[in-house]
């Protein structure tokens, strides 16, 4: 497949660009493939400087393959608001959906593969991209392809989502275009991470949202041409490695008897060399393959230290204090309730302290539930932006089942 017919996509904040460079560098060891990266906290005038910083970290042959995209490219008209009502994780997960739709609209690439920046590549990506052959236009990778160790494991998978959003592939078809539009429209305002919040603090009582990931559960039912990549080597993480250890065979990486193409270091910490995820008890002490990977990865990140900014630009108010999540949620509720976008929310700390009080949230929740029970249309702030290629969705109607409806 010619280089122009395939591409890699990533999303990062400025302070995660070192991991992005490490991930893309590993991909380039086995693949000639261009990169389109959305950096969510840079301004339009900074895109070329960000691209040049990445080029200096990577092989010379990749110089013309690096394309930096800004948030204003994928969510025009909504950037200031999204940077406030989403935290860094949520903004990046929303950015994935926006980048997929931008790739569909603004490039001629035939196939592209989205990868999280905490991914290490150990082989050609062709087996993954080859899944996107006719009639398939969407590739998803499940967290599990076998039942877990009892109900608790299965419940954890259900809470996080059946599919892992760290690897999503697209082939250009009419149906995949319909998917990217839906994905972008939804995540413009509902890419929320509520999984660790108490029920009273969650955005909705009807579901526990986890960024972009739980929305992927709907995709096989909503869209045709979805390929479920059941080979765990397409996206090996703490959720599917089980009790297997890593090993090298003629230079290739294996988990048990399965070849690993992409190792997903979700939850990895450099402070614990015995495991590749803080969420897992799997101990890799004495695992020669993991020790080699851990050491090389730490060395690579150390070499990239200082090449990129160390902070997330939109974590704090203008007075330097951190923006708490209840303030971010309060702004989102305000917008969804029809309030006009505020010009500079990062300088409005006192207003959000009032808007984020439990009493204010209760008033909003009551109004929202009342509007649903009366069958009213829910018209969020996104209706203020144009539809189509340049704008966010015009109308959102919540998927609510009344007691009189069948399941």
mmCIF file of C-alpha atoms in Angstrom:
data_model
loop_
_atom_site.group_PDB
_atom_site.id
_atom_site.type_symbol
_atom_site.label_atom_id
_atom_site.label_comp_id
_atom_site.label_asym_id
_atom_site.label_seq_id
_atom_site.Cartn_x
_atom_site.Cartn_y
_atom_site.Cartn_z
ATOM 1 C CA UNK A 1 0.000 0.000 0.000
ATOM 2 C CA UNK A 2 1.524 3.383 -0.926
ATOM 3 C CA UNK A 3 2.310 5.696 1.975
ATOM 4 C CA UNK A 4 -0.314 8.210 0.815
ATOM 5 C CA UNK A 5 -3.041 5.587 1.194
ATOM 6 C CA UNK A 6 -2.559 5.093 4.925
ATOM 7 C CA UNK A 7 -1.801 7.224 7.951
ATOM 8 C CA UNK A 8 -1.416 7.204 11.691
ATOM 9 C CA UNK A 9 -3.393 9.544 13.976
ATOM 10 C CA UNK A 10 -2.705 10.597 17.563
ATOM 11 C CA UNK A 11 -3.955 13.161 20.070
ATOM 12 C CA UNK A 12 -1.810 14.753 22.781
ATOM 13 C CA UNK A 13 -1.366 17.689 25.087
ATOM 14 C CA UNK A 14 1.922 19.601 24.851
ATOM 15 C CA UNK A 15 3.348 17.862 27.920
ATOM 16 C CA UNK A 16 2.645 14.413 26.435
ATOM 17 C CA UNK A 17 4.426 15.106 23.147
ATOM 18 C CA UNK A 18 7.512 13.291 24.442
ATOM 19 C CA UNK A 19 5.470 10.085 24.722
ATOM 20 C CA UNK A 20 3.992 10.827 21.306
ATOM 21 C CA UNK A 21 7.502 11.121 19.838
ATOM 22 C CA UNK A 22 8.512 7.862 21.520
ATOM 23 C CA UNK A 23 5.430 6.067 20.208
ATOM 24 C CA UNK A 24 5.805 7.330 16.632
ATOM 25 C CA UNK A 25 9.525 6.587 16.701
ATOM 26 C CA UNK A 26 8.743 2.958 17.501
ATOM 27 C CA UNK A 27 6.177 2.826 14.698
ATOM 28 C CA UNK A 28 8.801 4.122 12.239
ATOM 29 C CA UNK A 29 11.138 1.246 13.090
ATOM 30 C CA UNK A 30 8.717 -1.082 11.271
ATOM 31 C CA UNK A 31 6.540 1.164 9.081
ATOM 32 C CA UNK A 32 6.743 4.055 6.608
ATOM 33 C CA UNK A 33 3.572 5.914 7.537
ATOM 34 C CA UNK A 34 2.729 9.623 7.980
ATOM 35 C CA UNK A 35 1.439 11.038 11.257
ATOM 36 C CA UNK A 36 -1.453 13.429 11.814
ATOM 37 C CA UNK A 37 -1.426 14.642 15.406
ATOM 38 C CA UNK A 38 -3.932 16.863 17.160
ATOM 39 C CA UNK A 39 -2.270 18.869 19.955
ATOM 40 C CA UNK A 40 -5.234 20.157 21.943
ATOM 41 C CA UNK A 41 -3.562 22.966 23.897
ATOM 42 C CA UNK A 42 -1.644 24.882 21.249
ATOM 43 C CA UNK A 43 -2.797 27.965 19.362
ATOM 44 C CA UNK A 44 -2.994 28.164 15.531
ATOM 45 C CA UNK A 45 0.265 30.118 15.279
ATOM 46 C CA UNK A 46 2.103 27.421 17.242
ATOM 47 C CA UNK A 47 1.352 24.455 14.976
ATOM 48 C CA UNK A 48 4.465 24.698 12.822
ATOM 49 C CA UNK A 49 6.723 25.076 15.866
ATOM 50 C CA UNK A 50 5.120 21.982 17.402
ATOM 51 C CA UNK A 51 5.672 20.038 14.183
ATOM 52 C CA UNK A 52 9.302 21.134 14.045
ATOM 53 C CA UNK A 53 9.869 20.073 17.658
ATOM 54 C CA UNK A 54 8.605 16.601 16.779
ATOM 55 C CA UNK A 55 10.712 16.425 13.613
ATOM 56 C CA UNK A 56 13.871 17.050 15.630
ATOM 57 C CA UNK A 57 13.134 13.922 17.692
ATOM 58 C CA UNK A 58 12.540 11.570 14.781
ATOM 59 C CA UNK A 59 14.380 10.057 11.789
ATOM 60 C CA UNK A 60 15.081 12.438 8.909
ATOM 61 C CA UNK A 61 12.998 10.383 6.473
ATOM 62 C CA UNK A 62 9.869 11.235 8.492
ATOM 63 C CA UNK A 63 10.343 14.996 8.244
ATOM 64 C CA UNK A 64 7.605 15.524 5.673
ATOM 65 C CA UNK A 65 5.272 12.988 7.270
ATOM 66 C CA UNK A 66 4.420 14.993 10.389
ATOM 67 C CA UNK A 67 1.241 17.080 10.267
ATOM 68 C CA UNK A 68 0.060 18.990 13.348
ATOM 69 C CA UNK A 69 -3.637 19.801 13.672
ATOM 70 C CA UNK A 70 -5.144 22.294 16.124
ATOM 71 C CA UNK A 71 -8.361 22.096 18.107
ATOM 72 C CA UNK A 72 -9.779 24.961 16.045
ATOM 73 C CA UNK A 73 -9.466 22.734 12.950
ATOM 74 C CA UNK A 74 -11.639 19.962 14.370
ATOM 75 C CA UNK A 75 -14.078 21.908 16.604
ATOM 76 C CA UNK A 76 -14.262 25.424 15.124
ATOM 77 C CA UNK A 77 -16.233 27.899 17.188
ATOM 78 C CA UNK A 78 -16.154 25.790 20.342
ATOM 79 C CA UNK A 79 -12.488 25.795 21.365
ATOM 80 C CA UNK A 80 -12.582 28.215 24.311
ATOM 81 C CA UNK A 81 -15.612 26.553 25.861
ATOM 82 C CA UNK A 82 -14.342 22.993 25.388
ATOM 83 C CA UNK A 83 -10.998 23.803 26.981
ATOM 84 C CA UNK A 84 -12.844 24.927 30.091
ATOM 85 C CA UNK A 85 -15.645 22.383 30.507
ATOM 86 C CA UNK A 86 -13.318 19.451 29.739
ATOM 87 C CA UNK A 87 -10.194 18.569 31.697
ATOM 88 C CA UNK A 88 -7.092 17.429 29.804
ATOM 89 C CA UNK A 89 -8.116 13.758 29.611
ATOM 90 C CA UNK A 90 -11.640 14.572 28.465
ATOM 91 C CA UNK A 91 -10.452 17.099 25.905
ATOM 92 C CA UNK A 92 -8.066 14.557 24.405
ATOM 93 C CA UNK A 93 -10.764 11.881 24.193
ATOM 94 C CA UNK A 94 -13.110 14.366 22.531
ATOM 95 C CA UNK A 95 -10.222 15.255 20.238
ATOM 96 C CA UNK A 96 -10.024 11.686 18.972
ATOM 97 C CA UNK A 97 -13.522 11.922 17.547
ATOM 98 C CA UNK A 98 -12.862 15.355 16.080
ATOM 99 C CA UNK A 99 -9.628 14.179 14.470
ATOM 100 C CA UNK A 100 -11.301 11.149 12.871
ATOM 101 C CA UNK A 101 -13.931 13.396 11.308
ATOM 102 C CA UNK A 102 -11.295 15.930 10.211
ATOM 103 C CA UNK A 103 -9.310 13.125 8.538
ATOM 104 C CA UNK A 104 -12.428 12.107 6.662
ATOM 105 C CA UNK A 105 -13.288 15.660 5.576
ATOM 106 C CA UNK A 106 -9.905 17.308 5.069
ATOM 107 C CA UNK A 107 -7.581 14.607 3.730
ATOM 108 C CA UNK A 108 -7.623 12.061 0.946
ATOM 109 C CA UNK A 109 -6.165 9.261 3.071
ATOM 110 C CA UNK A 110 -7.868 5.947 2.348
ATOM 111 C CA UNK A 111 -7.163 4.212 5.686
ATOM 112 C CA UNK A 112 -5.980 5.551 9.013
ATOM 113 C CA UNK A 113 -5.291 4.094 12.412
ATOM 114 C CA UNK A 114 -5.694 6.032 15.628
ATOM 115 C CA UNK A 115 -3.243 5.070 18.408
ATOM 116 C CA UNK A 116 -2.945 6.411 21.947
ATOM 117 C CA UNK A 117 0.419 7.965 22.758
ATOM 118 C CA UNK A 118 1.189 5.347 25.444
ATOM 119 C CA UNK A 119 1.581 2.676 22.774
ATOM 120 C CA UNK A 120 4.718 0.804 21.693
ATOM 121 C CA UNK A 121 4.886 -0.829 18.266
ATOM 122 C CA UNK A 122 6.644 -4.164 17.696
ATOM 123 C CA UNK A 123 5.949 -4.905 14.047
ATOM 124 C CA UNK A 124 4.307 -3.914 10.796
ATOM 125 C CA UNK A 125 0.872 -2.329 11.166
ATOM 126 C CA UNK A 126 -0.299 -3.982 7.935
ATOM 127 C CA UNK A 127 -2.062 -6.889 9.720
ATOM 128 C CA UNK A 128 -4.095 -4.330 11.651
ATOM 129 C CA UNK A 129 -4.868 -2.119 8.648
ATOM 130 C CA UNK A 130 -5.655 -5.158 6.491
ATOM 131 C CA UNK A 131 -8.714 -5.751 8.685
ATOM 132 C CA UNK A 132 -10.170 -2.685 6.983
ATOM 133 C CA UNK A 133 -10.859 -4.488 3.712
ATOM 134 C CA UNK A 134 -14.228 -4.563 1.977
ATOM 135 C CA UNK A 135 -16.865 -4.640 3.475
ATOM 136 C CA UNK A 136 -15.365 -3.192 6.677
ATOM 137 C CA UNK A 137 -14.879 0.522 7.295
ATOM 138 C CA UNK A 138 -14.482 0.659 11.087
ATOM 139 C CA UNK A 139 -12.041 -1.316 13.250
ATOM 140 C CA UNK A 140 -12.546 -1.716 17.005
ATOM 141 C CA UNK A 141 -10.479 -3.731 19.481
ATOM 142 C CA UNK A 142 -12.282 -5.314 22.460
ATOM 143 C CA UNK A 143 -10.960 -5.295 25.988
ATOM 144 C CA UNK A 144 -11.737 -8.982 26.305
ATOM 145 C CA UNK A 145 -12.567 -11.782 23.884
ATOM 146 C CA UNK A 146 -13.166 -14.368 26.630
ATOM 147 C CA UNK A 147 -15.113 -14.175 29.854
ATOM 148 C CA UNK A 148 -13.237 -12.822 32.850
ATOM 149 C CA UNK A 149 -12.507 -14.347 36.218
ATOM 150 C CA UNK A 150 -16.051 -13.994 37.472
ATOM 151 C CA UNK A 151 -18.653 -11.254 37.694
ATOM 152 C CA UNK A 152 -16.288 -8.639 39.138
ATOM 153 C CA UNK A 153 -14.009 -8.745 36.088
ATOM 154 C CA UNK A 154 -16.983 -8.559 33.728
ATOM 155 C CA UNK A 155 -18.427 -5.607 35.632
ATOM 156 C CA UNK A 156 -15.120 -3.759 35.350
ATOM 157 C CA UNK A 157 -15.140 -4.254 31.577
ATOM 158 C CA UNK A 158 -18.725 -3.033 31.370
ATOM 159 C CA UNK A 159 -17.841 0.069 33.398
ATOM 160 C CA UNK A 160 -14.909 0.974 31.137
ATOM 161 C CA UNK A 161 -16.580 -0.072 27.886
ATOM 162 C CA UNK A 162 -16.440 -3.229 25.788
ATOM 163 C CA UNK A 163 -13.918 -1.717 23.361
ATOM 164 C CA UNK A 164 -10.614 0.015 24.034
ATOM 165 C CA UNK A 165 -10.443 3.453 22.417
ATOM 166 C CA UNK A 166 -6.642 3.360 22.155
ATOM 167 C CA UNK A 167 -6.801 1.613 18.755
ATOM 168 C CA UNK A 168 -9.518 2.609 16.272
ATOM 169 C CA UNK A 169 -9.176 2.177 12.519
ATOM 170 C CA UNK A 170 -11.127 3.797 9.683
ATOM 171 C CA UNK A 171 -11.390 3.050 5.961
ATOM 172 C CA UNK A 172 -13.007 5.773 3.884
ATOM 173 C CA UNK A 173 -16.582 4.671 3.130
ATOM 174 C CA UNK A 174 -19.954 6.413 3.257
ATOM 175 C CA UNK A 175 -20.795 4.494 6.426
ATOM 176 C CA UNK A 176 -17.524 5.291 8.193
ATOM 177 C CA UNK A 177 -18.127 8.952 7.339
ATOM 178 C CA UNK A 178 -21.504 8.694 9.018
ATOM 179 C CA UNK A 179 -19.737 7.219 12.052
ATOM 180 C CA UNK A 180 -17.122 10.001 12.289
ATOM 181 C CA UNK A 181 -19.835 12.673 12.104
ATOM 182 C CA UNK A 182 -21.848 11.016 14.872
ATOM 183 C CA UNK A 183 -18.752 10.429 16.983
ATOM 184 C CA UNK A 184 -17.637 14.063 16.721
ATOM 185 C CA UNK A 185 -21.126 15.433 17.369
ATOM 186 C CA UNK A 186 -21.537 13.332 20.509
ATOM 187 C CA UNK A 187 -18.098 13.898 21.991
ATOM 188 C CA UNK A 188 -18.268 17.646 21.455
ATOM 189 C CA UNK A 189 -20.063 17.781 24.809
ATOM 190 C CA UNK A 190 -20.321 14.252 26.259
ATOM 191 C CA UNK A 191 -16.729 13.006 26.424
ATOM 192 C CA UNK A 192 -16.913 12.965 30.211
ATOM 193 C CA UNK A 193 -14.878 10.942 32.696
ATOM 194 C CA UNK A 194 -17.233 10.101 35.551
ATOM 195 C CA UNK A 195 -15.991 6.595 36.290
ATOM 196 C CA UNK A 196 -14.230 7.531 39.543
ATOM 197 C CA UNK A 197 -16.850 10.006 40.782
ATOM 198 C CA UNK A 198 -19.494 9.368 43.407
ATOM 199 C CA UNK A 199 -22.953 8.849 41.852
ATOM 200 C CA UNK A 200 -24.194 12.236 43.088
ATOM 201 C CA UNK A 201 -21.351 13.986 41.246
ATOM 202 C CA UNK A 202 -21.798 12.270 37.893
ATOM 203 C CA UNK A 203 -23.154 14.143 34.942
ATOM 204 C CA UNK A 204 -26.080 11.801 34.370
ATOM 205 C CA UNK A 205 -27.869 9.288 36.533
ATOM 206 C CA UNK A 206 -28.483 6.976 33.595
ATOM 207 C CA UNK A 207 -24.904 5.938 32.714
ATOM 208 C CA UNK A 208 -21.327 6.152 33.947
ATOM 209 C CA UNK A 209 -19.399 7.919 31.197
ATOM 210 C CA UNK A 210 -15.713 7.282 30.545
ATOM 211 C CA UNK A 211 -14.470 9.703 27.908
ATOM 212 C CA UNK A 212 -14.933 8.402 24.388
ATOM 213 C CA UNK A 213 -14.739 4.745 25.296
ATOM 214 C CA UNK A 214 -18.243 3.744 26.392
ATOM 215 C CA UNK A 215 -19.729 5.422 23.325
ATOM 216 C CA UNK A 216 -17.922 2.810 21.212
ATOM 217 C CA UNK A 217 -20.231 0.155 22.686
ATOM 218 C CA UNK A 218 -22.977 1.604 20.471
ATOM 219 C CA UNK A 219 -21.009 1.472 17.230
ATOM 220 C CA UNK A 220 -21.615 -2.157 16.100
ATOM 221 C CA UNK A 221 -25.352 -1.615 16.497
ATOM 222 C CA UNK A 222 -25.493 1.847 14.950
ATOM 223 C CA UNK A 223 -23.234 1.311 11.930
ATOM 224 C CA UNK A 224 -22.572 -1.306 9.263
ATOM 225 C CA UNK A 225 -19.120 -2.600 8.373
ATOM 226 C CA UNK A 226 -17.608 -2.836 11.863
ATOM 227 C CA UNK A 227 -14.683 -5.256 12.209
ATOM 228 C CA UNK A 228 -13.930 -6.453 15.740
ATOM 229 C CA UNK A 229 -10.198 -7.150 15.940
ATOM 230 C CA UNK A 230 -10.165 -10.102 18.297
ATOM 231 C CA UNK A 231 -6.395 -10.657 18.120
ATOM 232 C CA UNK A 232 -5.178 -9.276 21.430
ATOM 233 C CA UNK A 233 -1.778 -8.571 19.863
ATOM 234 C CA UNK A 234 -3.466 -5.691 18.016
ATOM 235 C CA UNK A 235 -3.863 -3.910 21.379
ATOM 236 C CA UNK A 236 -2.277 -5.764 24.288
ATOM 237 C CA UNK A 237 -2.847 -4.125 27.658
ATOM 238 C CA UNK A 238 -3.389 -4.961 31.288
ATOM 239 C CA UNK A 239 -7.011 -5.855 30.501
ATOM 240 C CA UNK A 240 -6.226 -8.814 28.207
ATOM 241 C CA UNK A 241 -2.749 -10.120 29.024
ATOM 242 C CA UNK A 242 -4.150 -12.398 31.729
ATOM 243 C CA UNK A 243 -1.389 -14.391 33.407
ATOM 244 C CA UNK A 244 0.875 -14.493 30.363
ATOM 245 C CA UNK A 245 4.411 -13.154 30.318
ATOM 246 C CA UNK A 246 6.159 -11.407 27.458
ATOM 247 C CA UNK A 247 8.911 -13.155 25.513
ATOM 248 C CA UNK A 248 11.048 -12.590 22.464
ATOM 249 C CA UNK A 249 11.164 -15.081 19.613
ATOM 250 C CA UNK A 250 13.574 -14.226 16.771
ATOM 251 C CA UNK A 251 13.213 -10.561 17.684
ATOM 252 C CA UNK A 252 9.414 -10.583 17.660
ATOM 253 C CA UNK A 253 7.416 -9.971 20.849
ATOM 254 C CA UNK A 254 4.936 -12.555 22.084
ATOM 255 C CA UNK A 255 2.437 -12.815 24.937
ATOM 256 C CA UNK A 256 1.930 -16.516 25.442
ATOM 257 C CA UNK A 257 1.662 -17.865 21.897
ATOM 258 C CA UNK A 258 0.339 -14.653 20.327
ATOM 259 C CA UNK A 259 2.441 -12.176 18.355
ATOM 260 C CA UNK A 260 2.251 -8.644 19.772
ATOM 261 C CA UNK A 261 2.113 -5.741 17.330
ATOM 262 C CA UNK A 262 0.971 -3.006 19.721
ATOM 263 C CA UNK A 263 1.712 -2.974 23.446
ATOM 264 C CA UNK A 264 -0.547 -0.507 25.248
ATOM 265 C CA UNK A 265 1.084 0.896 28.384
ATOM 266 C CA UNK A 266 -2.109 2.366 29.808
ATOM 267 C CA UNK A 267 -1.490 3.217 33.435
ATOM 268 C CA UNK A 268 2.272 2.723 33.141
ATOM 269 C CA UNK A 269 4.535 4.336 35.701
ATOM 270 C CA UNK A 270 8.341 4.629 35.478
ATOM 271 C CA UNK A 271 8.486 4.197 39.251
ATOM 272 C CA UNK A 272 7.534 0.502 39.193
ATOM 273 C CA UNK A 273 9.683 -1.692 36.936
ATOM 274 C CA UNK A 274 7.812 -4.856 37.958
ATOM 275 C CA UNK A 275 4.557 -4.054 36.126
ATOM 276 C CA UNK A 276 3.421 -2.168 33.069
ATOM 277 C CA UNK A 277 0.236 -0.836 34.660
ATOM 278 C CA UNK A 278 -0.626 0.574 38.055
ATOM 279 C CA UNK A 279 -4.133 -0.916 37.667
ATOM 280 C CA UNK A 280 -2.850 -4.501 37.508
ATOM 281 C CA UNK A 281 -1.258 -6.829 40.059
ATOM 282 C CA UNK A 282 0.500 -8.795 37.309
ATOM 283 C CA UNK A 283 4.153 -8.929 38.409
ATOM 284 C CA UNK A 284 6.763 -8.994 35.630
ATOM 285 C CA UNK A 285 9.764 -9.382 37.927
ATOM 286 C CA UNK A 286 12.251 -11.659 36.171
ATOM 287 C CA UNK A 287 10.561 -11.228 32.783
ATOM 288 C CA UNK A 288 13.540 -10.504 30.509
ATOM 289 C CA UNK A 289 11.433 -9.170 27.636
ATOM 290 C CA UNK A 290 9.581 -6.705 29.858
ATOM 291 C CA UNK A 291 12.780 -5.599 31.582
ATOM 292 C CA UNK A 292 14.303 -4.816 28.187
ATOM 293 C CA UNK A 293 11.185 -2.882 27.082
ATOM 294 C CA UNK A 294 10.929 -0.974 30.376
ATOM 295 C CA UNK A 295 14.592 0.033 30.344
ATOM 296 C CA UNK A 296 14.570 1.130 26.701
ATOM 297 C CA UNK A 297 11.351 3.108 27.147
ATOM 298 C CA UNK A 298 12.634 4.916 30.250
ATOM 299 C CA UNK A 299 15.861 5.758 28.417
ATOM 300 C CA UNK A 300 13.929 7.039 25.411
ATOM 301 C CA UNK A 301 11.707 9.297 27.525
ATOM 302 C CA UNK A 302 14.717 10.547 29.463
ATOM 303 C CA UNK A 303 16.404 11.518 26.193
ATOM 304 C CA UNK A 304 13.283 13.466 25.205
ATOM 305 C CA UNK A 305 13.033 15.218 28.562
ATOM 306 C CA UNK A 306 12.964 19.003 28.172
ATOM 307 C CA UNK A 307 12.118 18.938 24.460
ATOM 308 C CA UNK A 308 8.466 19.873 25.088
ATOM 309 C CA UNK A 309 6.562 22.018 27.627
ATOM 310 C CA UNK A 310 6.041 20.290 30.958
ATOM 311 C CA UNK A 311 2.567 21.601 31.790
ATOM 312 C CA UNK A 312 -0.983 21.431 30.476
ATOM 313 C CA UNK A 313 -1.920 24.954 29.474
ATOM 314 C CA UNK A 314 -5.574 24.922 30.551
ATOM 315 C CA UNK A 315 -5.393 23.333 33.991
ATOM 316 C CA UNK A 316 -5.667 26.603 35.935
ATOM 317 C CA UNK A 317 -7.642 29.792 36.294
ATOM 318 C CA UNK A 318 -5.933 33.029 35.303
ATOM 319 C CA UNK A 319 -4.975 33.520 38.972
ATOM 320 C CA UNK A 320 -2.982 30.269 38.901
ATOM 321 C CA UNK A 321 -5.372 28.128 40.956
ATOM 322 C CA UNK A 322 -6.493 24.813 39.520
ATOM 323 C CA UNK A 323 -9.940 24.615 37.897
ATOM 324 C CA UNK A 324 -11.827 21.921 39.850
ATOM 325 C CA UNK A 325 -13.989 19.445 37.972
ATOM 326 C CA UNK A 326 -17.267 20.711 39.548
ATOM 327 C CA UNK A 327 -16.566 24.134 37.984
ATOM 328 C CA UNK A 328 -16.016 22.525 34.593
ATOM 329 C CA UNK A 329 -19.235 20.529 34.931
ATOM 330 C CA UNK A 330 -21.145 23.642 35.983
ATOM 331 C CA UNK A 331 -20.139 25.424 32.777
ATOM 332 C CA UNK A 332 -21.181 22.477 30.643
ATOM 333 C CA UNK A 333 -24.578 22.333 32.361
ATOM 334 C CA UNK A 334 -24.969 26.070 31.881
ATOM 335 C CA UNK A 335 -24.278 25.761 28.148
ATOM 336 C CA UNK A 336 -26.504 22.741 27.668
ATOM 337 C CA UNK A 337 -29.269 24.639 29.439
ATOM 338 C CA UNK A 338 -29.110 27.310 26.744
ATOM 339 C CA UNK A 339 -26.714 29.824 28.250
ATOM 340 C CA UNK A 340 -24.550 31.789 25.785
ATOM 341 C CA UNK A 341 -20.823 30.911 25.710
ATOM 342 C CA UNK A 342 -18.783 33.070 28.081
ATOM 343 C CA UNK A 343 -15.941 35.011 26.551
ATOM 344 C CA UNK A 344 -13.248 34.163 29.083
ATOM 345 C CA UNK A 345 -14.306 31.442 31.535
ATOM 346 C CA UNK A 346 -10.767 31.051 32.909
ATOM 347 C CA UNK A 347 -11.051 34.519 34.460
ATOM 348 C CA UNK A 348 -14.468 33.862 36.055
ATOM 349 C CA UNK A 349 -13.554 31.812 39.109
ATOM 350 C CA UNK A 350 -15.992 33.526 41.490
ATOM 351 C CA UNK A 351 -18.943 32.981 39.154
ATOM 352 C CA UNK A 352 -18.184 29.271 38.825
ATOM 353 C CA UNK A 353 -17.818 28.873 42.576
ATOM 354 C CA UNK A 354 -21.466 29.892 42.770
ATOM 355 C CA UNK A 355 -22.576 27.884 39.740
ATOM 356 C CA UNK A 356 -20.947 24.722 41.098
ATOM 357 C CA UNK A 357 -22.797 24.649 44.440
ATOM 358 C CA UNK A 358 -24.877 21.509 45.137
ATOM 359 C CA UNK A 359 -28.068 23.613 45.211
ATOM 360 C CA UNK A 360 -27.414 24.977 41.720
ATOM 361 C CA UNK A 361 -26.705 21.477 40.403
ATOM 362 C CA UNK A 362 -29.965 20.222 41.936
ATOM 363 C CA UNK A 363 -31.921 22.999 40.231
ATOM 364 C CA UNK A 364 -30.319 22.077 36.891
ATOM 365 C CA UNK A 365 -30.967 18.346 37.391
ATOM 366 C CA UNK A 366 -34.587 18.984 38.276
ATOM 367 C CA UNK A 367 -35.120 21.180 35.220
ATOM 368 C CA UNK A 368 -33.469 18.580 32.983
ATOM 369 C CA UNK A 369 -35.571 15.711 34.347
ATOM 370 C CA UNK A 370 -38.733 17.822 34.062
ATOM 371 C CA UNK A 371 -38.008 18.672 30.433
ATOM 372 C CA UNK A 372 -37.590 14.973 29.663
ATOM 373 C CA UNK A 373 -40.771 13.924 31.465
ATOM 374 C CA UNK A 374 -42.722 16.541 29.534
ATOM 375 C CA UNK A 375 -41.305 15.289 26.237
ATOM 376 C CA UNK A 376 -39.627 18.616 25.491
ATOM 377 C CA UNK A 377 -36.824 18.924 22.971
ATOM 378 C CA UNK A 378 -33.410 19.422 24.566
ATOM 379 C CA UNK A 379 -31.491 22.012 22.543
ATOM 380 C CA UNK A 380 -27.947 22.415 23.824
ATOM 381 C CA UNK A 381 -25.442 25.175 23.219
ATOM 382 C CA UNK A 382 -24.129 23.369 20.125
ATOM 383 C CA UNK A 383 -27.184 24.598 18.214
ATOM 384 C CA UNK A 384 -25.444 27.990 18.133
ATOM 385 C CA UNK A 385 -22.837 26.685 15.714
ATOM 386 C CA UNK A 386 -23.333 25.817 12.037
ATOM 387 C CA UNK A 387 -23.931 22.271 10.932
ATOM 388 C CA UNK A 388 -21.857 20.390 8.379
ATOM 389 C CA UNK A 389 -18.123 20.426 7.886
ATOM 390 C CA UNK A 390 -17.366 23.577 9.805
ATOM 391 C CA UNK A 391 -19.535 23.332 12.896
ATOM 392 C CA UNK A 392 -20.586 21.227 15.822
ATOM 393 C CA UNK A 393 -23.890 19.369 15.853
ATOM 394 C CA UNK A 394 -27.059 21.410 15.641
ATOM 395 C CA UNK A 395 -29.318 19.381 17.919
ATOM 396 C CA UNK A 396 -28.888 16.733 20.585
ATOM 397 C CA UNK A 397 -31.860 14.677 21.656
ATOM 398 C CA UNK A 398 -31.101 12.505 24.688
ATOM 399 C CA UNK A 399 -31.732 8.775 24.308
ATOM 400 C CA UNK A 400 -34.290 8.401 27.071
ATOM 401 C CA UNK A 401 -36.795 5.568 27.346
ATOM 402 C CA UNK A 402 -40.124 6.522 28.922
ATOM 403 C CA UNK A 403 -41.766 3.976 31.225
ATOM 404 C CA UNK A 404 -44.442 3.363 28.599
ATOM 405 C CA UNK A 405 -41.891 2.299 25.973
ATOM 406 C CA UNK A 406 -40.625 -1.209 25.427
ATOM 407 C CA UNK A 407 -36.929 -1.924 26.124
#
